[in-house]
Coordinates of C-alpha atoms and ligand atoms in Angstrom, one line a residue:
X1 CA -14.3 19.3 9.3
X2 CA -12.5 21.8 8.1
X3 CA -9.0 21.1 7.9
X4 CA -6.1 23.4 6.9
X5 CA -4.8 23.4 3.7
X6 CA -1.1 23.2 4.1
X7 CA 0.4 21.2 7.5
X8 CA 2.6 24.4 7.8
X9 CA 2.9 27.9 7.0
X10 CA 5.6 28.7 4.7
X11 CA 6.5 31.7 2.1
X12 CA 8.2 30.9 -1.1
X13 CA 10.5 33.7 -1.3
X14 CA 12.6 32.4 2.1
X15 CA 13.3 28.7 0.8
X16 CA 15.3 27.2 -1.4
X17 CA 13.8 26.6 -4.6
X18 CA 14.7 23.7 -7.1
X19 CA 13.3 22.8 -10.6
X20 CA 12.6 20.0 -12.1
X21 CA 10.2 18.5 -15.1
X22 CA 9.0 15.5 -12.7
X23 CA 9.1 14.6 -9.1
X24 CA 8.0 11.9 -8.3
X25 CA 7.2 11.1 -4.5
X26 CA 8.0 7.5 -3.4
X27 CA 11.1 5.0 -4.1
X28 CA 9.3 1.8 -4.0
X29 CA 8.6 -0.7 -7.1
X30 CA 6.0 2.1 -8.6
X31 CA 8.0 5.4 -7.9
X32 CA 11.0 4.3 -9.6
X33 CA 9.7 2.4 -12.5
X34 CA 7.9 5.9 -13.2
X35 CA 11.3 7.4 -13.2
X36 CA 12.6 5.0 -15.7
X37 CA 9.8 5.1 -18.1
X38 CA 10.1 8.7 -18.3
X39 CA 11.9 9.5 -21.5
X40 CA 15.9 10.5 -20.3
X41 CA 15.6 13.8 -21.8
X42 CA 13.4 14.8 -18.9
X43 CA 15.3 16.2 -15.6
X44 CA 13.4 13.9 -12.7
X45 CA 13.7 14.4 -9.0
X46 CA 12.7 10.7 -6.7
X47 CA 12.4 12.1 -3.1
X48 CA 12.0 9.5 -0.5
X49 CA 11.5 9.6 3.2
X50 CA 14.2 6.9 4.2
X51 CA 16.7 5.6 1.9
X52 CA 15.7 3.9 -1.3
X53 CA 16.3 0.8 0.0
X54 CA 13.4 1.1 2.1
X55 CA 10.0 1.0 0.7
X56 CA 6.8 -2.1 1.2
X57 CA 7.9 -2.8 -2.2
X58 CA 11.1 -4.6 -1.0
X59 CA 9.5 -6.3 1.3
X60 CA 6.9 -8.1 -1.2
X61 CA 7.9 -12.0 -0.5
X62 CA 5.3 -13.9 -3.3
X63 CA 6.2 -12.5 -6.8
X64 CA 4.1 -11.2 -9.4
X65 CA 1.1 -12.7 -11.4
X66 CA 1.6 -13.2 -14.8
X67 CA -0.1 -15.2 -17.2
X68 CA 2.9 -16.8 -19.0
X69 CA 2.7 -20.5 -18.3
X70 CA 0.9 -23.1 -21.1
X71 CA -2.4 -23.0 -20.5
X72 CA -2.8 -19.3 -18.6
X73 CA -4.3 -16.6 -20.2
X74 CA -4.8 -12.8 -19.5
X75 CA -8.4 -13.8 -19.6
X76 CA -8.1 -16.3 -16.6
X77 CA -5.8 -13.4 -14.4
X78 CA -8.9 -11.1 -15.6
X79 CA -11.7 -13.8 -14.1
X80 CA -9.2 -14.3 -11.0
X81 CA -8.5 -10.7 -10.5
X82 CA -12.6 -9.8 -10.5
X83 CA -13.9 -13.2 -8.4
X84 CA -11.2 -11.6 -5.3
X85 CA -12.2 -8.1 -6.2
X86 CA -16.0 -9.1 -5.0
X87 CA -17.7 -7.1 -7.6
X88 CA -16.1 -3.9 -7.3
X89 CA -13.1 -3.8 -9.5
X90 CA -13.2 -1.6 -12.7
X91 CA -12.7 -4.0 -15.8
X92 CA -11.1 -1.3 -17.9
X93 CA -8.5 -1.0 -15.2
X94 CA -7.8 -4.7 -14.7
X95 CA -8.0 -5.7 -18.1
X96 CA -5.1 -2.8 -18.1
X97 CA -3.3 -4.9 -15.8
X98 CA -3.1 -8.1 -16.9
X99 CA -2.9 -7.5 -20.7
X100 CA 0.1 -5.6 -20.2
X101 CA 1.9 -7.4 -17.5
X102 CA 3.9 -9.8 -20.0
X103 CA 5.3 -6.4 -21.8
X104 CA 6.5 -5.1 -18.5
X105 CA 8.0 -8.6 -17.4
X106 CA 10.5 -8.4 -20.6
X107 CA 11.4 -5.3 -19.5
X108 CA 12.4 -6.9 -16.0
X109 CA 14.2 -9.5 -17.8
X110 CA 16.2 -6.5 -19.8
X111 CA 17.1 -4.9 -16.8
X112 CA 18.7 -8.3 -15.4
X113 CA 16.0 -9.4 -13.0
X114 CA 16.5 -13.2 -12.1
X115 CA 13.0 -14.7 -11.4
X116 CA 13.6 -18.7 -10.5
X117 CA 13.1 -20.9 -13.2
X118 CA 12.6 -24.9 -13.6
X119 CA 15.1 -24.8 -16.4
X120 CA 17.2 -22.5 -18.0
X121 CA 14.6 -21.9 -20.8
X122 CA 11.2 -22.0 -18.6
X123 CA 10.4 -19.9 -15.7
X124 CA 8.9 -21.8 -12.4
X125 CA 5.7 -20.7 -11.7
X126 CA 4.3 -20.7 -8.0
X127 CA 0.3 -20.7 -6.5
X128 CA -1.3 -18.7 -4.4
X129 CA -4.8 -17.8 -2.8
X130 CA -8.0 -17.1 -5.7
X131 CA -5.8 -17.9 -8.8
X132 CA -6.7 -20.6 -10.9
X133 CA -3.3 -21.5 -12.6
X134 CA 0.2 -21.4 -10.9
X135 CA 1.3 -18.1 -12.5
X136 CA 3.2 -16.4 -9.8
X137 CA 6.9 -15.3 -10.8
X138 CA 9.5 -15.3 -8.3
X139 CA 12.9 -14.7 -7.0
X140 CA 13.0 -17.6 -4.1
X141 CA 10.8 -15.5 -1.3
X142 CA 12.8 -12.1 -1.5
X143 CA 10.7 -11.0 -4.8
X144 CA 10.4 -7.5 -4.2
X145 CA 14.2 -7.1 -2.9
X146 CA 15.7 -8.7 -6.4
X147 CA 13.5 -6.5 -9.0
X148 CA 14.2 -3.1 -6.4
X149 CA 18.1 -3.9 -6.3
X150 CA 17.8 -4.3 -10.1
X151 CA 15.8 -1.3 -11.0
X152 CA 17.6 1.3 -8.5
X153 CA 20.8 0.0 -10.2
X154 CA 19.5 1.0 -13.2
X155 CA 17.9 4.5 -11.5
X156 CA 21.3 5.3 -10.1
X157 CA 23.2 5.1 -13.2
X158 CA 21.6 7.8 -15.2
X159 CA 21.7 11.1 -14.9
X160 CA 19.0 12.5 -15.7
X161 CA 17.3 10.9 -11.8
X162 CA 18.4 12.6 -9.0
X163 CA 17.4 10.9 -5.9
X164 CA 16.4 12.6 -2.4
X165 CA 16.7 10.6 0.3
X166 CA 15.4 11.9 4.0
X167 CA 13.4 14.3 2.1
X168 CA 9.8 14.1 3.7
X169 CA 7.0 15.8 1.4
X170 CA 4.9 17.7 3.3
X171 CA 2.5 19.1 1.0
X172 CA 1.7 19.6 -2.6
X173 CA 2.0 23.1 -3.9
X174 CA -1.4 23.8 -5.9
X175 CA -2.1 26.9 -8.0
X176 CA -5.6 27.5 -9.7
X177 CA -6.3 23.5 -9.1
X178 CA -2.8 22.6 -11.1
X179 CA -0.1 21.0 -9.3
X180 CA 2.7 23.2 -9.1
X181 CA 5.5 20.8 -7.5
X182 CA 6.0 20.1 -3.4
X183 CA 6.7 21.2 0.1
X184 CA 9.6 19.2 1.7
X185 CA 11.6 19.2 4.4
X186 CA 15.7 18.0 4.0
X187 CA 16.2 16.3 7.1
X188 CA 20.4 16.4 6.0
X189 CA 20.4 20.0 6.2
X190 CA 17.2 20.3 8.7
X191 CA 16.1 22.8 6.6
X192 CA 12.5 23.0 3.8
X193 CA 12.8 23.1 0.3
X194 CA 10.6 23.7 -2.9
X195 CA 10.5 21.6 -5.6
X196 CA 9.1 22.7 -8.4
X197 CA 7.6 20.5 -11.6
X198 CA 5.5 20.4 -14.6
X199 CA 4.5 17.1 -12.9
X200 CA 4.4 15.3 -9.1
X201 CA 3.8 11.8 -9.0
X202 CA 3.0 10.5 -6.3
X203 CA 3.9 6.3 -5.2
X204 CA 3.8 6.7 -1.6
X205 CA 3.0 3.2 -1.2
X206 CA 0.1 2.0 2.2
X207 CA -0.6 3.6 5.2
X208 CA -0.6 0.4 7.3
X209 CA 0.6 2.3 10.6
X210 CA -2.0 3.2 11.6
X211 CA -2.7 -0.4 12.8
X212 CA -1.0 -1.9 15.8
X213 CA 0.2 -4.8 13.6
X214 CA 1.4 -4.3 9.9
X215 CA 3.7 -5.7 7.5
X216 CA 4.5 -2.3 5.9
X217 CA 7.5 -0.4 6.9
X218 CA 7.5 2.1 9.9
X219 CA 7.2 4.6 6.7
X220 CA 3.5 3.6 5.6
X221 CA 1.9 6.7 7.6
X222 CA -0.2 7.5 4.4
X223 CA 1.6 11.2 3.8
X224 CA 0.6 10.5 0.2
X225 CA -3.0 10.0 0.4
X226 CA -3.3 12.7 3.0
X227 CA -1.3 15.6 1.2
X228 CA -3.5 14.7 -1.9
X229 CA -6.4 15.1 -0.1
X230 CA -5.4 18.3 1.8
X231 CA -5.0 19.9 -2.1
X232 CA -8.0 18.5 -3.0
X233 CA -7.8 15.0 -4.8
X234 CA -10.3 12.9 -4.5
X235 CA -9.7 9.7 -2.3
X236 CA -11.8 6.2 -3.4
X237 CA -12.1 2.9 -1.6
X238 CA -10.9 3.7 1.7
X239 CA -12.8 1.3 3.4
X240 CA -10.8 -1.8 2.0
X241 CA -7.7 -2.8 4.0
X242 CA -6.4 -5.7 3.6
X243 CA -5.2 -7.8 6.3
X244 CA -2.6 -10.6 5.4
X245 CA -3.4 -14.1 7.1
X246 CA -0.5 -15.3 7.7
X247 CA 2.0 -13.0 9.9
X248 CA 4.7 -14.4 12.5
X249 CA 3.8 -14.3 15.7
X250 CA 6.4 -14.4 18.1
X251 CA 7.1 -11.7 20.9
X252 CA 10.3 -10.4 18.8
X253 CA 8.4 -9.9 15.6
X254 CA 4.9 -9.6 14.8
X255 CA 5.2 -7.6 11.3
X256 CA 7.5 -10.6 9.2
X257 CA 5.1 -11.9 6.7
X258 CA 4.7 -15.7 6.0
X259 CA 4.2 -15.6 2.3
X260 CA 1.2 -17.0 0.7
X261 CA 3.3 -18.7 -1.6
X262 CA 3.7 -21.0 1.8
X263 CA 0.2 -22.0 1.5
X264 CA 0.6 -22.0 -2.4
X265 CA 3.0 -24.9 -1.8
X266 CA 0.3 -26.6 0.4
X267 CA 0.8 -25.5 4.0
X268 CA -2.0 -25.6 5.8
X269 CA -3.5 -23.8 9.1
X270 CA -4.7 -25.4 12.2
X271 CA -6.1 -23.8 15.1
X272 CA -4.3 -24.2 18.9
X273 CA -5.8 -27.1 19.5
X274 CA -4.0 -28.7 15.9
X275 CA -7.1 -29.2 14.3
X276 CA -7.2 -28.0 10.6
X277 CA -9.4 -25.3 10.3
X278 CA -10.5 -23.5 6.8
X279 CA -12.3 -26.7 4.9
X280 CA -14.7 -25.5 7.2
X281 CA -15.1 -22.3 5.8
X282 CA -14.8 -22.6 2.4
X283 CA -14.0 -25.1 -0.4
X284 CA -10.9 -23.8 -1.7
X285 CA -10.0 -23.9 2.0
X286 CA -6.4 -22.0 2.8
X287 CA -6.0 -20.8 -0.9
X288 CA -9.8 -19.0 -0.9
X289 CA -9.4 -15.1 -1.3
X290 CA -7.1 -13.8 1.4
X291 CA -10.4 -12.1 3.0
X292 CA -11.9 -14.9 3.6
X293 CA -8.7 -16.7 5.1
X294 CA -8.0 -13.3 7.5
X295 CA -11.3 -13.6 8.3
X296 CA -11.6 -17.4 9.1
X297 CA -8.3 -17.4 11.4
X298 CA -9.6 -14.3 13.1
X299 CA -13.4 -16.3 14.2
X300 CA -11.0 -19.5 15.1
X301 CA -9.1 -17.1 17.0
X302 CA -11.8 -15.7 18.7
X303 CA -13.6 -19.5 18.8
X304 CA -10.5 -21.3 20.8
X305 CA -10.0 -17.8 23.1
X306 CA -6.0 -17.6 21.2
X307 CA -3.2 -15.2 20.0
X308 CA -2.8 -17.3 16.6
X309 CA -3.2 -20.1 14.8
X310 CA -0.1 -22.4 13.0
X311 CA 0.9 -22.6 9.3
X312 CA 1.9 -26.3 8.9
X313 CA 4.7 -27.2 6.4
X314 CA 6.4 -29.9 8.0
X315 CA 5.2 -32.5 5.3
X316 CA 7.9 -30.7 3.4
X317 CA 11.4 -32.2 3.4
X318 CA 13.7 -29.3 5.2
X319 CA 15.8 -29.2 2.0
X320 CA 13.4 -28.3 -0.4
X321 CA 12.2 -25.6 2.5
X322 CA 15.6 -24.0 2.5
X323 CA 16.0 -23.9 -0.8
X324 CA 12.3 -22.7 -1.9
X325 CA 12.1 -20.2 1.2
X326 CA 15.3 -19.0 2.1
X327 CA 14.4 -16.1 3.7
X328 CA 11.3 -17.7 5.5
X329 CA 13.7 -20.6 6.7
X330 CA 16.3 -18.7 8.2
X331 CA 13.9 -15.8 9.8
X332 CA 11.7 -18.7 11.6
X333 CA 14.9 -20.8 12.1
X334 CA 16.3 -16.9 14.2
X335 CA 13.7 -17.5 16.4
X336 CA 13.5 -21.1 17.1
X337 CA 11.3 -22.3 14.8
X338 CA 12.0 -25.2 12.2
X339 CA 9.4 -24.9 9.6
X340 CA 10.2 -29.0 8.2
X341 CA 9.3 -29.8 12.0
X342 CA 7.7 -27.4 13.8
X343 CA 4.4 -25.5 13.4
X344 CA 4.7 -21.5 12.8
X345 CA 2.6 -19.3 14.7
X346 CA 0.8 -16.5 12.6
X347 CA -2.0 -14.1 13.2
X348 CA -3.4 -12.0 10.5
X349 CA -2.1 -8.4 10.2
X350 CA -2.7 -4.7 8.3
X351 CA -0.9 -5.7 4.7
X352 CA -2.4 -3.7 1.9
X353 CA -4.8 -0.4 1.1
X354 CA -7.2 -1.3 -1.8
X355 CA -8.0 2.1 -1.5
X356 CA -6.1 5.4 -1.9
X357 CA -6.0 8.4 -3.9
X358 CA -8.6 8.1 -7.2
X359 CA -6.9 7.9 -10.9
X360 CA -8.1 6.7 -14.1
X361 CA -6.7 4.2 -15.9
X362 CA -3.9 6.5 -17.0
X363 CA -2.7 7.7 -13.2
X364 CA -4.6 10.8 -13.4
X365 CA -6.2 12.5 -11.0
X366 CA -9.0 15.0 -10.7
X367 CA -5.9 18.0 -10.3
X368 CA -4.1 18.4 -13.4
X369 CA -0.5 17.3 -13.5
X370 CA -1.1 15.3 -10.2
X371 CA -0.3 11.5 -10.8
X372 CA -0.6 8.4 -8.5
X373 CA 0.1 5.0 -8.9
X374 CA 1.0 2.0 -6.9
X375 CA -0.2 1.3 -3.4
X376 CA -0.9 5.1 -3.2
X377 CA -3.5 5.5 -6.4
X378 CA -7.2 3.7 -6.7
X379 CA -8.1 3.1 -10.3
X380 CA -10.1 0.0 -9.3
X381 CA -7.7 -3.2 -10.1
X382 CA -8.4 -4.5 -6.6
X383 CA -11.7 -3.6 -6.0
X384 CA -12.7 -4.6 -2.5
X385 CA -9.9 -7.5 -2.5
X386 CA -6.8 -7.6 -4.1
X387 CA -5.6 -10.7 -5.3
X388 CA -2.3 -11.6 -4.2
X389 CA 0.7 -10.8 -6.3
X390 CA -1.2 -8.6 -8.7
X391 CA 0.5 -5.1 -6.2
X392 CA 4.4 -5.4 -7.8
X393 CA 2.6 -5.6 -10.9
X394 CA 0.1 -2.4 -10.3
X395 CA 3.5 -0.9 -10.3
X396 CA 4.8 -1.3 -13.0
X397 CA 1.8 -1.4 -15.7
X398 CA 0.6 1.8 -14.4
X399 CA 4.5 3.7 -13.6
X400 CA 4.7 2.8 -17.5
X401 CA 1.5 4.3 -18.3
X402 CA 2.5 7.6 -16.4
X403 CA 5.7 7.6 -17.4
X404 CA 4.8 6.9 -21.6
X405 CA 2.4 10.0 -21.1
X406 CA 5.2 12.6 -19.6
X407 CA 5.8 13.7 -22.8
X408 CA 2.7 15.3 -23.8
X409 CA 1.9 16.7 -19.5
X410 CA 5.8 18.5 -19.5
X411 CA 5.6 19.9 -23.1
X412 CA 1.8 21.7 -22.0
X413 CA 2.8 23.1 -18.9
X414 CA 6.4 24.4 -20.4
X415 CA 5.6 27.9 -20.7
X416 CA 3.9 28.1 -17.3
X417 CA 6.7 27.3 -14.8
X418 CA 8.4 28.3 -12.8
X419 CA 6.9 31.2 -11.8
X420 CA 5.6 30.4 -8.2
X421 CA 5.2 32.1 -5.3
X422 CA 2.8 32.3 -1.8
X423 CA 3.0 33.2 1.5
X424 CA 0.5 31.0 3.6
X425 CA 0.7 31.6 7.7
X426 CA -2.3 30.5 10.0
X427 CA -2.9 31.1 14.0
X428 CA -1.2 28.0 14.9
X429 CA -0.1 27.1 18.2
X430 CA 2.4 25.5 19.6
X431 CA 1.6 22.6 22.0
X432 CA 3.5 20.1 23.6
X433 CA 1.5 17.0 23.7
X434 CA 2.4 13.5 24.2
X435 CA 2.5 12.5 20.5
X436 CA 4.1 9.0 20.7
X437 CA 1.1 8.2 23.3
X438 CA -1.6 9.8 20.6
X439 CA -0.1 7.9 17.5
X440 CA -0.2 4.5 19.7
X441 CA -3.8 5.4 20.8
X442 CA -4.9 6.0 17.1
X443 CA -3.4 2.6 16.5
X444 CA -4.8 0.7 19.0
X445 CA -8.3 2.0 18.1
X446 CA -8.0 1.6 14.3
X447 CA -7.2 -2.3 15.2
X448 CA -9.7 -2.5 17.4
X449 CA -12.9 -1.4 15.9
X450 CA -12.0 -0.8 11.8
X451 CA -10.1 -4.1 11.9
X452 CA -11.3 -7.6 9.8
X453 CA -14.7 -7.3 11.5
X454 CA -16.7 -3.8 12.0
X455 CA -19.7 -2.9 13.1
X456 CA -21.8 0.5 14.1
X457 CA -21.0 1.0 17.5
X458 CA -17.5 0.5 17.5
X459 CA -16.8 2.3 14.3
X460 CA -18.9 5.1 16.2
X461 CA -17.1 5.1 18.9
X462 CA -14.0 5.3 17.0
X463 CA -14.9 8.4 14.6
X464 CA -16.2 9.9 17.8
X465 CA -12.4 9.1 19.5
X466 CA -10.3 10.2 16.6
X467 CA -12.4 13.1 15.6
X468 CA -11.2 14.2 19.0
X469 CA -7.6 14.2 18.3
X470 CA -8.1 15.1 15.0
X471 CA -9.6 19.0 16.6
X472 CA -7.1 19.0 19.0
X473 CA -4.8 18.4 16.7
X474 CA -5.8 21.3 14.1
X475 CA -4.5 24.5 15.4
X476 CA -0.9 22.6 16.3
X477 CA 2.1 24.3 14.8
X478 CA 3.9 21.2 13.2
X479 CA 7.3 21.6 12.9
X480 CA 9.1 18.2 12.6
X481 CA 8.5 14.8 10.7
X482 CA 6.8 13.1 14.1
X483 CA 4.3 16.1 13.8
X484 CA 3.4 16.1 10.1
X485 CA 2.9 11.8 10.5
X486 CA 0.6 11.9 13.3
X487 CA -1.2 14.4 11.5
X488 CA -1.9 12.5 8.6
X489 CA -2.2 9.2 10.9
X490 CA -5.2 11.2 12.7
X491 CA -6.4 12.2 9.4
X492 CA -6.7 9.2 7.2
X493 CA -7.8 7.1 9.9
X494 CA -10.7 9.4 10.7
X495 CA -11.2 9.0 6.4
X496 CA -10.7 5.4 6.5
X497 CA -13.6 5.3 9.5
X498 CA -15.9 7.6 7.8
X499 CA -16.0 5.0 4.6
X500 CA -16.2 2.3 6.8
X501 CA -19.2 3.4 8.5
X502 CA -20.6 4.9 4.9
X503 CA -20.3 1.4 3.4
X504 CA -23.4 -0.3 5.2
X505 CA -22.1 -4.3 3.8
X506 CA -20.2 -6.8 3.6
X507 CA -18.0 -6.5 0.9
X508 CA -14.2 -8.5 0.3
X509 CA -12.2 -7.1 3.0
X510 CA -15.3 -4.7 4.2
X511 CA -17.0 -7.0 6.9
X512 CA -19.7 -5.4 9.1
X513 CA -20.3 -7.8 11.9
X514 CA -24.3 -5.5 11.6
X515 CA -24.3 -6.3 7.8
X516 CA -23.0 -9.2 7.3
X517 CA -24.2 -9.7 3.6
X518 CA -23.2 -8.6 0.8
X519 CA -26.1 -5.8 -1.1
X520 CA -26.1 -6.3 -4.4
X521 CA -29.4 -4.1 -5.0
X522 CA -29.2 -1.1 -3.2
X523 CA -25.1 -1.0 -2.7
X524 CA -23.0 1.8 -3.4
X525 CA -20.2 1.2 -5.4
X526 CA -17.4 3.6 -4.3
X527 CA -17.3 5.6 -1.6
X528 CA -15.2 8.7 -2.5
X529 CA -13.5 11.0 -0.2
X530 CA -13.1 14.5 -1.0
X531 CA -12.1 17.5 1.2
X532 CA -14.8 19.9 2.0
X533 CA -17.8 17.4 1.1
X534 CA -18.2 14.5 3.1
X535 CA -15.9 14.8 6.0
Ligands
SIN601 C1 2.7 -12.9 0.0 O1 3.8 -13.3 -0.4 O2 2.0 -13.6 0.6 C2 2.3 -11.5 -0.3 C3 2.0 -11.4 -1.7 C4 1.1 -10.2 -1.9 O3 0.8 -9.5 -1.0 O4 0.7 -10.0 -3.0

């Protein structure tokens, strides 16, 4: 289908224009380690759709895999990283990742992150699902919150970062198949705004709304994926969503993760009727790949007609609990539950995109000074299953790699900014729709039939459904934040169906109920998205 190319007609000579050598799109763990690995003499613009405080990244509960203890290796993270990846990570990429970690950690450490330790000299190192050594780093179970407030500190004290906050980014401004900077709109002053770069960078984190149940923040609406797509990157491994086992369920909050780290301490599920479930389904039972544990709750689910299942901790003394699982502790204890007596209640739920917009090792995409990295970017590290904790890590490894490179990207394009200017208008219409009822109907059909288990018909019947909206959609003039979401809501999740229904096998978190093997022979390896070829 042919889409437009920008979600709204603008002309450069009526907004306000700023420069700046790098903006980088995104405040989470990736977008702002970017920023500080930019060398300082480089004028950087973070523009965010919240606050910085808000991002998945804060919300990351395990830690980060490193290979620092006696008797770890990067070559044991490397093995761990490809067994969950299920054939499809890129070794360059991962061998990127986990050679490179330890460097970045120091940095952490330099910047005054306080990961937990089992003495003053040796940090404590936690387990979780598909790694062979305890090598997880942590801050208690608030991870992601201690290494954010400690880097934004550090991003808020210099001055050569200027942070944007309720800045949406609507679009990226392309000329000749160069990135020129970004569309945005300044929900302060209601009003758009150009910003234009040498280099956009774009750590947009997920796009886990789309599902009726998700641990990411209500911002994960995939505006990064879709804005790259709309000027032309090319998208990879869409099919790959990764749903988290273990998410409260309780009628207040469905969307507060139970960290793996949990079963990392030896919690184990049952199913309603208290019977312990995953032995059954595979020998490393509640610590195999997180696929196969989503997976394995869901068919119990399905098996004993239920909601959920329970995480069971109670062999643990409520002490240790508290103090290991703060966070945890006091969230279950909000609504009544005593994890050191009672049973929690989780389901599985939308966690993490393997997929997203297609880099190389360096966070380069196919259009020149366009960058991704995090959650956002697809160089290959997860492959068709990421291995918990390796996500904060993706972050930084490859935010350093763009940010090392900056040098070389801004000193090339120099001469050619900032002269910029176009007038785009379409036939757009305005339409009043009911849009809250559309995003919550492009929800409810992404979770029911491109959830943990797929299959033909239903993933038919949902291209048929969204490709629906997604006309109906097109000739809309978009003129506020709700608009410009749904539309990339509509949009990736037709992408994210297309791949699924491309991708005829079972692969990591790609399970088609009508292929339920994996194809070693005839299987393609990555299904790539671009605009104009395949959609
Ligand atoms: C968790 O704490 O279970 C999440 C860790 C991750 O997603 O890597």
């Amino acid at each position: 289908m042919d889409d437009y190319r920008y979600l709204v007609d603008f002309d450069t000579k009526n907004i306000e224009t700023c420069f700046f050598d790098v903006i980088i799109i995104g405040s989470g763990i990736a977008g702002v380690y970017t920023a500080l690995e930019t060398p300082p003499e480089y004028e950087i613009a973070i523009l965010t759709k919240e606050t910085i405080e808000i991002s998945n990244s804060v919300l990351a509960q395990g830690g980060i895999a490193v290979s620092l203890d006696k008797g770890d290796s990067p070559e044991l993270h490397f093995k761990d990283t490809i067994y969950a990846g299920a054939g499809l990570c890129n070794e360059e990429s991962v061998w990127v990742l986990v050679s490179e970690a330890a460097k970045q950690i120091e940095k952490l450490f330099d910047y005054g992150v306080n990961f937990d330790r089992r003495s003053p000299g040796e940090l404590e190192f936690g387990r979780e699902a598909a790694h062979s050594k305890n090598r997880i780093i942590h801050a208690g179970d608030s991870t992601g919150k201690e290494v954010l407030d400690k880097l934004i500190s550090v991003v808020k004290s210099k001055n050569n970062i200027k942070i944007k906050e309720r800045t949406f980014v609507i679009d990226l401004l392309t000329d000749n198949g160069e990135a020129r900077g970004v569309i945005a709109y300044d929900e302060d002053s209601s009003k758009m705004v150009i910003y234009l770069a040498h280099v956009v960078v774009c750590a947009t984190g997920g796009f886990g709304q789309i599902y009726e149940n998700t641990t990411n923040p209500e911002v994960a609406t995939g505006d990064g994926a879709c804005l790259a797509y709309r000027a032309g990157a090319e998208l990879m491994d869409l099919e790959f969503i990764q749903f988290h086992p273990t998410v409260l369920y309780h009628p207040e909050n469905d969307s507060f993760l139970i960290s793996e780290a949990v079963r990392g301490e030896g919690a184990v599920l049952r199913n309603i009727e208290g019977e312990r479930f995953m032995p059954r389904y595979h020998e490393m039972a509640e610590l195999a790949p997180r696929d196969v544990v989503s997976r394995s709750i869901f068919m119990e689910m399905k098996k004993t007609n239920s909601t959920h299942v329970y995480l069971d901790i109670t062999f643990k003394d409520r002490d240790y609990l508290e103090h290991r699982f703060p966070n945890i502790f006091r969230t279950c204890l909000n609504y009544g539950i005593d994890m050191s007596r009672d049973y929690i209640p989780v389901a599985p739920a939308e966690h993490y995109c393997m997929g997203g917009i297609r880099t190389d090792i360096y966070g380069r995409t196919n259009i020149k000074g366009f960058y991704a990295c995090g959650e956002a970017a697809c160089n290959g590290i997860h492959g068709a299953n990421r291995l918990a904790s390796n996500s904060l890590l993706e972050g930084l490894v490859f935010g350093s790699k763009i940010g090392l490179q900056i040098t070389s990207v801004v000193e090339e394009s120099r001469n050619g900014i900032p002269e910029y200017s176009v007038r785009y208008s379409t036939d757009r219409v305005r339409k009043d729709i009911a849009k809250k009822a559309i995003r919550n109907d492009v929800r409810r059909i992404m979770t029911e039939y491109t959830g943990i288990i797929r299959n033909k018909e239903g993933l038919t019947h949902a291209k048929q459904k969204i490709q629906q909206y997604r006309e109906f959609l097109k000739n809309m003039r978009n003129t506020e934040m709700e608009d410009w979401e749904l539309q990339n809501m509509v949009l990736l999740s037709s992408l994210v169906i297309n791949s699924a229904l491309e991708r005829e096998e079972s692969r990591g978190a790609h399970y088609r109920s009508d292929f339920s093997k994996t194809d070693d022979e005839n299987w393609k390896k990555h299904i790539i998205i671009k605009k104009g070829e395949n959609t």
